[in-house]
Amino acid sequence: MAEEQLHTLTRRGALRAATVAAAAGAVGAVGGLAAGATPASAGERGGSGRGRVPRDHISVQLYTLRDQLAADLPGTLRALADIGYTRVEHAGFVGRTAAQFKAELDAAGLRATSGHVGIPQPFDAATWQAALADAKLLGQRYIVHPFFGVGANGVIRDSATYRAFARDLNKAGALARRAGLRFGYHNHHFEFFRLDGGTTTGFDIITQETDPDLVHLEVDLFWVTRGAHDPVDVIHENRGRIKQFHVKDMNADGSFEDAGQGLIDFARIFRHGREAGIDEFIIERDDAGTDPRQPAQAIDTARVGYNYLANLRF
């Protein structure tokens, strides 16, 4: 799906989105600080505050390393452990069963605390129960639906489709809760298109018509920014519901960059982590290992991201 997403990133549209989001950030940096936070200028990239990301709450989305995992699963997992990761978020089992995949994680000293698994469409309870059983076997806490917003005719622009999908998210979340798991939704930028020619967005429907006790949010900070929204505003509007961040940065062309090397002011966002309800900070880069990048660069992305989060102060 990453390749399809990349084709949607026109240079002009991405730059326009980045400009709008940067303007929103400049306002929020002055007026949106959590109580007790140290004020920072709009351009500040870090901070001298006391906030920090706990190292054992740093994770990596394994989709970032899909090519390397396919070529050498045990070696790639060991490399992640050597960097310092203790937890990962999977995006499938790399051609293994759940039990075989868990054995590889165990051997590397890693835990899959979260995983991306799409809910069946149309919704099928038996199929979803099987996915939940795999998640329990791996010892996950979270299971997350990874993608929505594009149909056979392109970007979904009608509210009825989103409302039907929100009902399915609630069904999936109810079954996950019975299984002892927390079910989440991961956004892209498609959810921020206006629907039916009005002002309501798909993200509005997903957040308003799903039960917060059944569906939490895994907020992808790149895609929120790409959708011309301020992540701090998203936090304000969904207090306590955002358990996971996808931490990926944006370059000057509006495409992907290693965390801490681009335009997004993560320190400013993370100052609102308690308000969000955040538990996991997950490094990701959609194009890591995809031409013109080389597969071996994916582990560099993982290393840069971990070191950035481990040393960030905000």
PDB file of C-alpha atoms in Angstrom:
ATOM      1  CA  MET A   1       0.000   0.000   0.000  1.00  0.00           C
ATOM      2  CA  ALA A   2       2.952   2.358   0.554  1.00  0.00           C
ATOM      3  CA  GLU A   3       3.678   2.500  -3.164  1.00  0.00           C
ATOM      4  CA  GLU A   4       0.063   3.511  -3.842  1.00  0.00           C
ATOM      5  CA  GLN A   5       0.308   6.208  -1.197  1.00  0.00           C
ATOM      6  CA  LEU A   6       3.522   7.563  -2.667  1.00  0.00           C
ATOM      7  CA  HIS A   7       1.848   8.027  -6.029  1.00  0.00           C
ATOM      8  CA  THR A   8      -0.658  10.340  -4.335  1.00  0.00           C
ATOM      9  CA  LEU A   9       2.094  12.641  -3.061  1.00  0.00           C
ATOM     10  CA  THR A  10       2.396  15.239  -5.782  1.00  0.00           C
ATOM     11  CA  ARG A  11       5.101  17.789  -5.139  1.00  0.00           C
ATOM     12  CA  ARG A  12       2.710  20.726  -5.331  1.00  0.00           C
ATOM     13  CA  GLY A  13       0.084  19.201  -3.050  1.00  0.00           C
ATOM     14  CA  ALA A  14       2.643  18.051  -0.498  1.00  0.00           C
ATOM     15  CA  LEU A  15       4.308  21.452  -0.273  1.00  0.00           C
ATOM     16  CA  ARG A  16       0.940  23.118   0.135  1.00  0.00           C
ATOM     17  CA  ALA A  17       0.010  20.710   2.955  1.00  0.00           C
ATOM     18  CA  ALA A  18       3.348  21.237   4.668  1.00  0.00           C
ATOM     19  CA  THR A  19       2.948  25.020   4.468  1.00  0.00           C
ATOM     20  CA  VAL A  20      -0.525  24.920   6.035  1.00  0.00           C
ATOM     21  CA  ALA A  21       0.588  22.546   8.765  1.00  0.00           C
ATOM     22  CA  ALA A  22       3.654  24.648   9.551  1.00  0.00           C
ATOM     23  CA  ALA A  23       1.451  27.698   9.940  1.00  0.00           C
ATOM     24  CA  ALA A  24      -0.823  25.801  12.295  1.00  0.00           C
ATOM     25  CA  GLY A  25       2.220  24.680  14.278  1.00  0.00           C
ATOM     26  CA  ALA A  26       3.454  28.229  14.645  1.00  0.00           C
ATOM     27  CA  VAL A  27       0.184  29.215  16.296  1.00  0.00           C
ATOM     28  CA  GLY A  28      -0.035  26.119  18.477  1.00  0.00           C
ATOM     29  CA  ALA A  29       3.520  26.429  19.754  1.00  0.00           C
ATOM     30  CA  VAL A  30       2.610  29.705  21.435  1.00  0.00           C
ATOM     31  CA  GLY A  31      -0.958  29.067  22.500  1.00  0.00           C
ATOM     32  CA  GLY A  32      -1.330  25.297  22.921  1.00  0.00           C
ATOM     33  CA  LEU A  33       1.158  24.360  25.629  1.00  0.00           C
ATOM     34  CA  ALA A  34       0.208  21.890  28.312  1.00  0.00           C
ATOM     35  CA  ALA A  35       0.189  23.214  31.856  1.00  0.00           C
ATOM     36  CA  GLY A  36       3.708  23.507  33.210  1.00  0.00           C
ATOM     37  CA  ALA A  37       5.399  23.169  29.816  1.00  0.00           C
ATOM     38  CA  THR A  38       8.233  25.476  28.847  1.00  0.00           C
ATOM     39  CA  PRO A  39       7.266  27.862  26.011  1.00  0.00           C
ATOM     40  CA  ALA A  40       9.160  27.323  22.769  1.00  0.00           C
ATOM     41  CA  SER A  41       9.462  29.242  19.542  1.00  0.00           C
ATOM     42  CA  ALA A  42       7.723  27.873  16.473  1.00  0.00           C
ATOM     43  CA  GLY A  43      11.050  26.830  14.960  1.00  0.00           C
ATOM     44  CA  GLU A  44      12.456  25.106  18.018  1.00  0.00           C
ATOM     45  CA  ARG A  45      13.357  21.483  17.212  1.00  0.00           C
ATOM     46  CA  GLY A  46      13.923  20.226  20.719  1.00  0.00           C
ATOM     47  CA  GLY A  47      13.749  21.559  24.200  1.00  0.00           C
ATOM     48  CA  SER A  48      15.473  21.937  27.529  1.00  0.00           C
ATOM     49  CA  GLY A  49      12.462  20.626  29.420  1.00  0.00           C
ATOM     50  CA  ARG A  50      12.299  17.535  31.594  1.00  0.00           C
ATOM     51  CA  GLY A  51      10.113  15.500  29.275  1.00  0.00           C
ATOM     52  CA  ARG A  52      11.611  12.473  27.579  1.00  0.00           C
ATOM     53  CA  VAL A  53      10.491   9.336  25.760  1.00  0.00           C
ATOM     54  CA  PRO A  54      11.045   6.243  27.943  1.00  0.00           C
ATOM     55  CA  ARG A  55      13.333   3.922  26.015  1.00  0.00           C
ATOM     56  CA  ASP A  56      11.191   0.885  26.733  1.00  0.00           C
ATOM     57  CA  HIS A  57       8.240   2.678  25.089  1.00  0.00           C
ATOM     58  CA  ILE A  58      10.075   3.165  21.784  1.00  0.00           C
ATOM     59  CA  SER A  59       8.971   0.762  19.059  1.00  0.00           C
ATOM     60  CA  VAL A  60       9.423   0.351  15.315  1.00  0.00           C
ATOM     61  CA  GLN A  61       6.854  -0.561  12.674  1.00  0.00           C
ATOM     62  CA  LEU A  62       8.358  -3.554  10.885  1.00  0.00           C
ATOM     63  CA  TYR A  63       6.827  -2.465   7.582  1.00  0.00           C
ATOM     64  CA  THR A  64       9.761  -0.055   7.525  1.00  0.00           C
ATOM     65  CA  LEU A  65      12.103  -3.060   7.231  1.00  0.00           C
ATOM     66  CA  ARG A  66       9.954  -5.292   5.021  1.00  0.00           C
ATOM     67  CA  ASP A  67      12.653  -5.955   2.409  1.00  0.00           C
ATOM     68  CA  GLN A  68      15.348  -6.766   4.938  1.00  0.00           C
ATOM     69  CA  LEU A  69      12.980  -8.936   6.965  1.00  0.00           C
ATOM     70  CA  ALA A  70      12.092 -10.938   3.862  1.00  0.00           C
ATOM     71  CA  ALA A  71      15.788 -11.466   3.093  1.00  0.00           C
ATOM     72  CA  ASP A  72      16.999 -12.156   6.646  1.00  0.00           C
ATOM     73  CA  LEU A  73      14.388 -12.226   9.383  1.00  0.00           C
ATOM     74  CA  PRO A  74      16.557 -13.339  12.333  1.00  0.00           C
ATOM     75  CA  GLY A  75      19.475 -11.080  11.382  1.00  0.00           C
ATOM     76  CA  THR A  76      17.244  -8.020  10.983  1.00  0.00           C
ATOM     77  CA  LEU A  77      15.517  -8.622  14.304  1.00  0.00           C
ATOM     78  CA  ARG A  78      18.896  -9.000  16.032  1.00  0.00           C
ATOM     79  CA  ALA A  79      20.014  -5.726  14.469  1.00  0.00           C
ATOM     80  CA  LEU A  80      16.960  -3.968  15.929  1.00  0.00           C
ATOM     81  CA  ALA A  81      17.713  -5.397  19.364  1.00  0.00           C
ATOM     82  CA  ASP A  82      21.330  -4.259  19.051  1.00  0.00           C
ATOM     83  CA  ILE A  83      20.119  -0.716  18.370  1.00  0.00           C
ATOM     84  CA  GLY A  84      18.176  -0.794  21.627  1.00  0.00           C
ATOM     85  CA  TYR A  85      14.623  -1.714  20.642  1.00  0.00           C
ATOM     86  CA  THR A  86      12.755  -4.017  22.992  1.00  0.00           C
ATOM     87  CA  ARG A  87       9.367  -3.852  21.281  1.00  0.00           C
ATOM     88  CA  VAL A  88       8.110  -3.855  17.696  1.00  0.00           C
ATOM     89  CA  GLU A  89       4.854  -3.444  15.812  1.00  0.00           C
ATOM     90  CA  HIS A  90       4.462  -6.092  13.140  1.00  0.00           C
ATOM     91  CA  ALA A  91       2.762  -5.812   9.746  1.00  0.00           C
ATOM     92  CA  GLY A  92       2.365  -9.544   9.124  1.00  0.00           C
ATOM     93  CA  PHE A  93       4.484 -12.568   9.914  1.00  0.00           C
ATOM     94  CA  VAL A  94       6.951 -12.517   6.992  1.00  0.00           C
ATOM     95  CA  GLY A  95       5.778 -15.812   5.549  1.00  0.00           C
ATOM     96  CA  ARG A  96       5.736 -17.558   8.937  1.00  0.00           C
ATOM     97  CA  THR A  97       2.960 -18.682  11.201  1.00  0.00           C
ATOM     98  CA  ALA A  98       2.304 -16.567  14.260  1.00  0.00           C
ATOM     99  CA  ALA A  99       4.066 -19.173  16.415  1.00  0.00           C
ATOM    100  CA  GLN A 100       7.127 -19.263  14.142  1.00  0.00           C
ATOM    101  CA  PHE A 101       7.275 -15.478  14.048  1.00  0.00           C
ATOM    102  CA  LYS A 102       7.069 -15.292  17.837  1.00  0.00           C
ATOM    103  CA  ALA A 103       9.944 -17.760  18.126  1.00  0.00           C
ATOM    104  CA  GLU A 104      12.100 -15.465  15.976  1.00  0.00           C
ATOM    105  CA  LEU A 105      11.169 -12.472  18.123  1.00  0.00           C
ATOM    106  CA  ASP A 106      11.941 -14.389  21.307  1.00  0.00           C
ATOM    107  CA  ALA A 107      15.338 -15.413  19.974  1.00  0.00           C
ATOM    108  CA  ALA A 108      16.167 -11.739  19.322  1.00  0.00           C
ATOM    109  CA  GLY A 109      14.843 -10.582  22.702  1.00  0.00           C
ATOM    110  CA  LEU A 110      11.992  -8.553  21.170  1.00  0.00           C
ATOM    111  CA  ARG A 111       8.271  -8.315  21.927  1.00  0.00           C
ATOM    112  CA  ALA A 112       5.512  -7.597  19.433  1.00  0.00           C
ATOM    113  CA  THR A 113       3.393  -5.332  21.616  1.00  0.00           C
ATOM    114  CA  SER A 114       1.303  -4.239  18.628  1.00  0.00           C
ATOM    115  CA  GLY A 115       0.422  -5.405  15.151  1.00  0.00           C
ATOM    116  CA  HIS A 116      -1.283  -4.110  12.008  1.00  0.00           C
ATOM    117  CA  VAL A 117      -4.141  -6.333  10.879  1.00  0.00           C
ATOM    118  CA  GLY A 118      -6.967  -5.108   8.667  1.00  0.00           C
ATOM    119  CA  ILE A 119     -10.479  -5.928   9.814  1.00  0.00           C
ATOM    120  CA  PRO A 120     -12.407  -8.053   7.299  1.00  0.00           C
ATOM    121  CA  GLN A 121     -14.496  -6.109   4.779  1.00  0.00           C
ATOM    122  CA  PRO A 122     -17.321  -6.996   4.783  1.00  0.00           C
ATOM    123  CA  PHE A 123     -16.921  -7.707   8.465  1.00  0.00           C
ATOM    124  CA  ASP A 124     -16.636 -11.367   9.389  1.00  0.00           C
ATOM    125  CA  ALA A 125     -16.427 -12.219  13.078  1.00  0.00           C
ATOM    126  CA  ALA A 126     -14.810 -15.635  12.614  1.00  0.00           C
ATOM    127  CA  THR A 127     -11.988 -14.237  10.481  1.00  0.00           C
ATOM    128  CA  TRP A 128     -11.372 -11.464  12.990  1.00  0.00           C
ATOM    129  CA  GLN A 129     -11.379 -13.916  15.890  1.00  0.00           C
ATOM    130  CA  ALA A 130      -8.576 -15.834  14.180  1.00  0.00           C
ATOM    131  CA  ALA A 131      -6.525 -12.624  13.907  1.00  0.00           C
ATOM    132  CA  LEU A 132      -7.155 -11.913  17.588  1.00  0.00           C
ATOM    133  CA  ALA A 133      -5.980 -15.420  18.488  1.00  0.00           C
ATOM    134  CA  ASP A 134      -2.692 -14.784  16.658  1.00  0.00           C
ATOM    135  CA  ALA A 135      -2.301 -11.474  18.473  1.00  0.00           C
ATOM    136  CA  LYS A 136      -2.811 -13.174  21.834  1.00  0.00           C
ATOM    137  CA  LEU A 137      -0.266 -15.851  20.927  1.00  0.00           C
ATOM    138  CA  LEU A 138       2.311 -13.140  20.219  1.00  0.00           C
ATOM    139  CA  GLY A 139       1.541 -11.446  23.522  1.00  0.00           C
ATOM    140  CA  GLN A 140       0.339  -8.216  21.922  1.00  0.00           C
ATOM    141  CA  ARG A 141      -1.405  -5.491  23.845  1.00  0.00           C
ATOM    142  CA  TYR A 142      -2.622  -3.665  20.745  1.00  0.00           C
ATOM    143  CA  ILE A 143      -4.064  -4.690  17.391  1.00  0.00           C
ATOM    144  CA  VAL A 144      -4.515  -1.892  14.858  1.00  0.00           C
ATOM    145  CA  HIS A 145      -6.399  -1.492  11.593  1.00  0.00           C
ATOM    146  CA  PRO A 146      -3.800   0.047   9.243  1.00  0.00           C
ATOM    147  CA  PHE A 147      -5.547   1.625   6.262  1.00  0.00           C
ATOM    148  CA  PHE A 148      -8.825   3.080   5.001  1.00  0.00           C
ATOM    149  CA  GLY A 149      -9.931   5.894   2.741  1.00  0.00           C
ATOM    150  CA  VAL A 150      -9.411   4.637  -0.825  1.00  0.00           C
ATOM    151  CA  GLY A 151     -11.903   2.593  -2.823  1.00  0.00           C
ATOM    152  CA  ALA A 152     -12.306   1.337  -6.357  1.00  0.00           C
ATOM    153  CA  ASN A 153     -12.921   4.887  -7.575  1.00  0.00           C
ATOM    154  CA  GLY A 154     -10.135   6.573  -5.646  1.00  0.00           C
ATOM    155  CA  VAL A 155     -10.338   8.583  -2.438  1.00  0.00           C
ATOM    156  CA  ILE A 156     -13.612   7.929  -0.597  1.00  0.00           C
ATOM    157  CA  ARG A 157     -15.622  11.145  -0.432  1.00  0.00           C
ATOM    158  CA  ASP A 158     -19.030   9.985   0.880  1.00  0.00           C
ATOM    159  CA  SER A 159     -20.036   9.906   4.522  1.00  0.00           C
ATOM    160  CA  ALA A 160     -22.178   6.759   4.238  1.00  0.00           C
ATOM    161  CA  THR A 161     -19.126   4.621   3.493  1.00  0.00           C
ATOM    162  CA  TYR A 162     -17.286   6.032   6.498  1.00  0.00           C
ATOM    163  CA  ARG A 163     -20.280   5.517   8.772  1.00  0.00           C
ATOM    164  CA  ALA A 164     -20.570   1.874   7.739  1.00  0.00           C
ATOM    165  CA  PHE A 165     -16.865   1.425   8.346  1.00  0.00           C
ATOM    166  CA  ALA A 166     -17.138   3.056  11.798  1.00  0.00           C
ATOM    167  CA  ARG A 167     -19.788   0.480  12.720  1.00  0.00           C
ATOM    168  CA  ASP A 168     -17.384  -2.284  11.711  1.00  0.00           C
ATOM    169  CA  LEU A 169     -14.622  -0.709  13.786  1.00  0.00           C
ATOM    170  CA  ASN A 170     -16.892  -0.847  16.829  1.00  0.00           C
ATOM    171  CA  LYS A 171     -17.645  -4.528  16.155  1.00  0.00           C
ATOM    172  CA  ALA A 172     -13.953  -5.309  15.831  1.00  0.00           C
ATOM    173  CA  GLY A 173     -13.152  -3.348  18.972  1.00  0.00           C
ATOM    174  CA  ALA A 174     -15.801  -5.147  21.019  1.00  0.00           C
ATOM    175  CA  LEU A 175     -14.403  -8.543  20.050  1.00  0.00           C
ATOM    176  CA  ALA A 176     -10.855  -7.370  20.736  1.00  0.00           C
ATOM    177  CA  ARG A 177     -11.797  -6.159  24.199  1.00  0.00           C
ATOM    178  CA  ARG A 178     -13.377  -9.536  24.997  1.00  0.00           C
ATOM    179  CA  ALA A 179     -10.086 -11.126  23.965  1.00  0.00           C
ATOM    180  CA  GLY A 180      -8.139  -8.826  26.300  1.00  0.00           C
ATOM    181  CA  LEU A 181      -6.707  -6.647  23.513  1.00  0.00           C
ATOM    182  CA  ARG A 182      -6.951  -2.949  22.712  1.00  0.00           C
ATOM    183  CA  PHE A 183      -8.064  -2.191  19.171  1.00  0.00           C
ATOM    184  CA  GLY A 184      -6.864   0.914  17.356  1.00  0.00           C
ATOM    185  CA  TYR A 185      -7.189   2.779  14.086  1.00  0.00           C
ATOM    186  CA  HIS A 186      -4.190   4.111  12.136  1.00  0.00           C
ATOM    187  CA  ASN A 187      -4.782   7.177   9.948  1.00  0.00           C
ATOM    188  CA  HIS A 188      -3.369   8.384   6.661  1.00  0.00           C
ATOM    189  CA  HIS A 189      -4.248  11.719   5.016  1.00  0.00           C
ATOM    190  CA  PHE A 190      -7.273  10.405   3.096  1.00  0.00           C
ATOM    191  CA  GLU A 191      -9.437  10.706   6.206  1.00  0.00           C
ATOM    192  CA  PHE A 192      -9.040  14.479   6.182  1.00  0.00           C
ATOM    193  CA  PHE A 193     -10.783  15.030   2.841  1.00  0.00           C
ATOM    194  CA  ARG A 194     -14.161  16.735   3.192  1.00  0.00           C
ATOM    195  CA  LEU A 195     -17.143  14.496   2.489  1.00  0.00           C
ATOM    196  CA  ASP A 196     -20.330  15.046   0.466  1.00  0.00           C
ATOM    197  CA  GLY A 197     -19.226  18.538  -0.495  1.00  0.00           C
ATOM    198  CA  GLY A 198     -19.526  19.709   3.099  1.00  0.00           C
ATOM    199  CA  THR A 199     -17.180  20.291   6.009  1.00  0.00           C
ATOM    200  CA  THR A 200     -17.313  16.897   7.748  1.00  0.00           C
ATOM    201  CA  THR A 201     -14.279  14.685   7.204  1.00  0.00           C
ATOM    202  CA  GLY A 202     -13.827  10.947   7.391  1.00  0.00           C
ATOM    203  CA  PHE A 203     -11.679  11.462  10.479  1.00  0.00           C
ATOM    204  CA  ASP A 204     -14.588  13.315  12.103  1.00  0.00           C
ATOM    205  CA  ILE A 205     -16.857  10.337  11.525  1.00  0.00           C
ATOM    206  CA  ILE A 206     -14.320   7.776  12.716  1.00  0.00           C
ATOM    207  CA  THR A 207     -13.628   9.669  15.935  1.00  0.00           C
ATOM    208  CA  GLN A 208     -17.245  10.664  16.630  1.00  0.00           C
ATOM    209  CA  GLU A 209     -19.047   7.459  15.684  1.00  0.00           C
ATOM    210  CA  THR A 210     -16.728   4.905  17.262  1.00  0.00           C
ATOM    211  CA  ASP A 211     -16.735   4.136  20.981  1.00  0.00           C
ATOM    212  CA  PRO A 212     -13.542   5.437  22.649  1.00  0.00           C
ATOM    213  CA  ASP A 213     -13.636   2.412  24.948  1.00  0.00           C
ATOM    214  CA  LEU A 214     -13.509   0.111  21.913  1.00  0.00           C
ATOM    215  CA  VAL A 215     -11.395   2.020  19.382  1.00  0.00           C
ATOM    216  CA  HIS A 216      -8.328   4.046  20.285  1.00  0.00           C
ATOM    217  CA  LEU A 217      -6.240   6.098  17.860  1.00  0.00           C
ATOM    218  CA  GLU A 218      -2.796   5.335  16.532  1.00  0.00           C
ATOM    219  CA  VAL A 219      -1.991   8.795  15.185  1.00  0.00           C
ATOM    220  CA  ASP A 220       0.477   8.895  12.316  1.00  0.00           C
ATOM    221  CA  LEU A 221       2.088  12.305  12.750  1.00  0.00           C
ATOM    222  CA  PHE A 222       3.361  12.474   9.168  1.00  0.00           C
ATOM    223  CA  TRP A 223      -0.026  11.729   7.618  1.00  0.00           C
ATOM    224  CA  VAL A 224      -1.849  14.155   9.923  1.00  0.00           C
ATOM    225  CA  THR A 225       0.575  16.853   8.790  1.00  0.00           C
ATOM    226  CA  ARG A 226       0.229  15.725   5.180  1.00  0.00           C
ATOM    227  CA  GLY A 227      -3.526  16.114   5.649  1.00  0.00           C
ATOM    228  CA  ALA A 228      -2.980  19.803   6.525  1.00  0.00           C
ATOM    229  CA  HIS A 229      -3.874  19.324  10.195  1.00  0.00           C
ATOM    230  CA  ASP A 230      -1.956  20.168  13.343  1.00  0.00           C
ATOM    231  CA  PRO A 231      -1.260  17.041  15.442  1.00  0.00           C
ATOM    232  CA  VAL A 232      -1.658  19.116  18.616  1.00  0.00           C
ATOM    233  CA  ASP A 233      -5.194  20.031  17.543  1.00  0.00           C
ATOM    234  CA  VAL A 234      -5.904  16.337  16.980  1.00  0.00           C
ATOM    235  CA  ILE A 235      -4.671  15.642  20.509  1.00  0.00           C
ATOM    236  CA  HIS A 236      -6.856  18.408  21.986  1.00  0.00           C
ATOM    237  CA  GLU A 237      -9.895  16.956  20.214  1.00  0.00           C
ATOM    238  CA  ASN A 238      -9.185  13.359  21.305  1.00  0.00           C
ATOM    239  CA  ARG A 239      -7.844  13.638  24.839  1.00  0.00           C
ATOM    240  CA  GLY A 240      -6.929  10.329  26.415  1.00  0.00           C
ATOM    241  CA  ARG A 241      -7.713   8.347  23.283  1.00  0.00           C
ATOM    242  CA  ILE A 242      -4.337   8.399  21.484  1.00  0.00           C
ATOM    243  CA  LYS A 243      -2.347   5.434  22.757  1.00  0.00           C
ATOM    244  CA  GLN A 244       0.217   5.250  19.955  1.00  0.00           C
ATOM    245  CA  PHE A 245       2.137   7.687  17.764  1.00  0.00           C
ATOM    246  CA  HIS A 246       3.686   6.764  14.441  1.00  0.00           C
ATOM    247  CA  VAL A 247       6.805   8.908  14.400  1.00  0.00           C
ATOM    248  CA  LYS A 248       7.908   9.652  10.848  1.00  0.00           C
ATOM    249  CA  ASP A 249       9.225  12.926   9.537  1.00  0.00           C
ATOM    250  CA  MET A 250       8.547  15.029   6.418  1.00  0.00           C
ATOM    251  CA  ASN A 251      11.197  16.390   4.057  1.00  0.00           C
ATOM    252  CA  ALA A 252      11.148  19.664   2.104  1.00  0.00           C
ATOM    253  CA  ASP A 253       9.308  17.988  -0.788  1.00  0.00           C
ATOM    254  CA  GLY A 254       6.522  16.793   1.505  1.00  0.00           C
ATOM    255  CA  SER A 255       7.650  13.154   1.389  1.00  0.00           C
ATOM    256  CA  PHE A 256       9.230  10.876   3.979  1.00  0.00           C
ATOM    257  CA  GLU A 257      12.301  11.571   6.117  1.00  0.00           C
ATOM    258  CA  ASP A 258      13.995   9.887   9.062  1.00  0.00           C
ATOM    259  CA  ALA A 259      12.682  11.035  12.436  1.00  0.00           C
ATOM    260  CA  GLY A 260      14.267  14.256  13.623  1.00  0.00           C
ATOM    261  CA  GLN A 261      15.749  15.087  10.226  1.00  0.00           C
ATOM    262  CA  GLY A 262      12.768  16.894   8.697  1.00  0.00           C
ATOM    263  CA  LEU A 263      10.105  19.525   9.241  1.00  0.00           C
ATOM    264  CA  ILE A 264       7.894  18.098  11.989  1.00  0.00           C
ATOM    265  CA  ASP A 265       8.443  19.501  15.476  1.00  0.00           C
ATOM    266  CA  PHE A 266       8.031  16.323  17.517  1.00  0.00           C
ATOM    267  CA  ALA A 267       9.159  17.965  20.770  1.00  0.00           C
ATOM    268  CA  ARG A 268       6.207  20.338  20.617  1.00  0.00           C
ATOM    269  CA  ILE A 269       3.803  17.458  19.948  1.00  0.00           C
ATOM    270  CA  PHE A 270       5.221  15.220  22.650  1.00  0.00           C
ATOM    271  CA  ARG A 271       4.717  17.899  25.286  1.00  0.00           C
ATOM    272  CA  HIS A 272       1.037  16.965  24.967  1.00  0.00           C
ATOM    273  CA  GLY A 273       1.663  13.242  25.369  1.00  0.00           C
ATOM    274  CA  ARG A 274      -0.014  12.959  28.752  1.00  0.00           C
ATOM    275  CA  GLU A 275      -3.076  14.741  27.411  1.00  0.00           C
ATOM    276  CA  ALA A 276      -3.109  12.332  24.464  1.00  0.00           C
ATOM    277  CA  GLY A 277      -2.837   9.248  26.665  1.00  0.00           C
ATOM    278  CA  ILE A 278       0.243   8.054  24.784  1.00  0.00           C
ATOM    279  CA  ASP A 279       1.923   4.734  25.507  1.00  0.00           C
ATOM    280  CA  GLU A 280       4.003   3.872  22.412  1.00  0.00           C
ATOM    281  CA  PHE A 281       6.252   5.946  20.149  1.00  0.00           C
ATOM    282  CA  ILE A 282       6.646   3.928  16.952  1.00  0.00           C
ATOM    283  CA  ILE A 283       9.331   4.754  14.391  1.00  0.00           C
ATOM    284  CA  GLU A 284       8.269   4.293  10.779  1.00  0.00           C
ATOM    285  CA  ARG A 285       9.255   5.334   7.272  1.00  0.00           C
ATOM    286  CA  ASP A 286       7.033   4.114   4.440  1.00  0.00           C
ATOM    287  CA  ASP A 287       9.644   4.340   1.679  1.00  0.00           C
ATOM    288  CA  ALA A 288      12.569   2.797   3.574  1.00  0.00           C
ATOM    289  CA  GLY A 289      14.136   0.264   1.223  1.00  0.00           C
ATOM    290  CA  THR A 290      12.044   1.359  -1.769  1.00  0.00           C
ATOM    291  CA  ASP A 291      13.825   2.680  -4.873  1.00  0.00           C
ATOM    292  CA  PRO A 292      15.639   5.088  -4.947  1.00  0.00           C
ATOM    293  CA  ARG A 293      16.425   4.092  -1.365  1.00  0.00           C
ATOM    294  CA  GLN A 294      18.179   0.782  -0.781  1.00  0.00           C
ATOM    295  CA  PRO A 295      16.872  -1.967   1.546  1.00  0.00           C
ATOM    296  CA  ALA A 296      19.939  -1.672   3.757  1.00  0.00           C
ATOM    297  CA  GLN A 297      19.030   1.930   4.516  1.00  0.00           C
ATOM    298  CA  ALA A 298      15.962   0.752   6.403  1.00  0.00           C
ATOM    299  CA  ILE A 299      18.081  -0.281   9.375  1.00  0.00           C
ATOM    300  CA  ASP A 300      19.662   3.180   9.270  1.00  0.00           C
ATOM    301  CA  THR A 301      16.156   4.653   9.537  1.00  0.00           C
ATOM    302  CA  ALA A 302      15.489   2.452  12.568  1.00  0.00           C
ATOM    303  CA  ARG A 303      18.783   3.483  14.190  1.00  0.00           C
ATOM    304  CA  VAL A 304      18.365   7.215  13.538  1.00  0.00           C
ATOM    305  CA  GLY A 305      14.790   7.104  14.825  1.00  0.00           C
ATOM    306  CA  TYR A 306      15.635   5.235  18.013  1.00  0.00           C
ATOM    307  CA  ASN A 307      18.554   7.516  18.844  1.00  0.00           C
ATOM    308  CA  TYR A 308      16.454  10.601  18.137  1.00  0.00           C
ATOM    309  CA  LEU A 309      13.641   9.531  20.456  1.00  0.00           C
ATOM    310  CA  ALA A 310      15.986   8.283  23.168  1.00  0.00           C
ATOM    311  CA  ASN A 311      17.848  11.589  23.318  1.00  0.00           C
ATOM    312  CA  LEU A 312      14.990  14.049  22.708  1.00  0.00           C
ATOM    313  CA  ARG A 313      14.102  16.445  25.510  1.00  0.00           C
ATOM    314  CA  PHE A 314      10.898  18.448  25.484  1.00  0.00           C
TER     315      PHE A 314
END
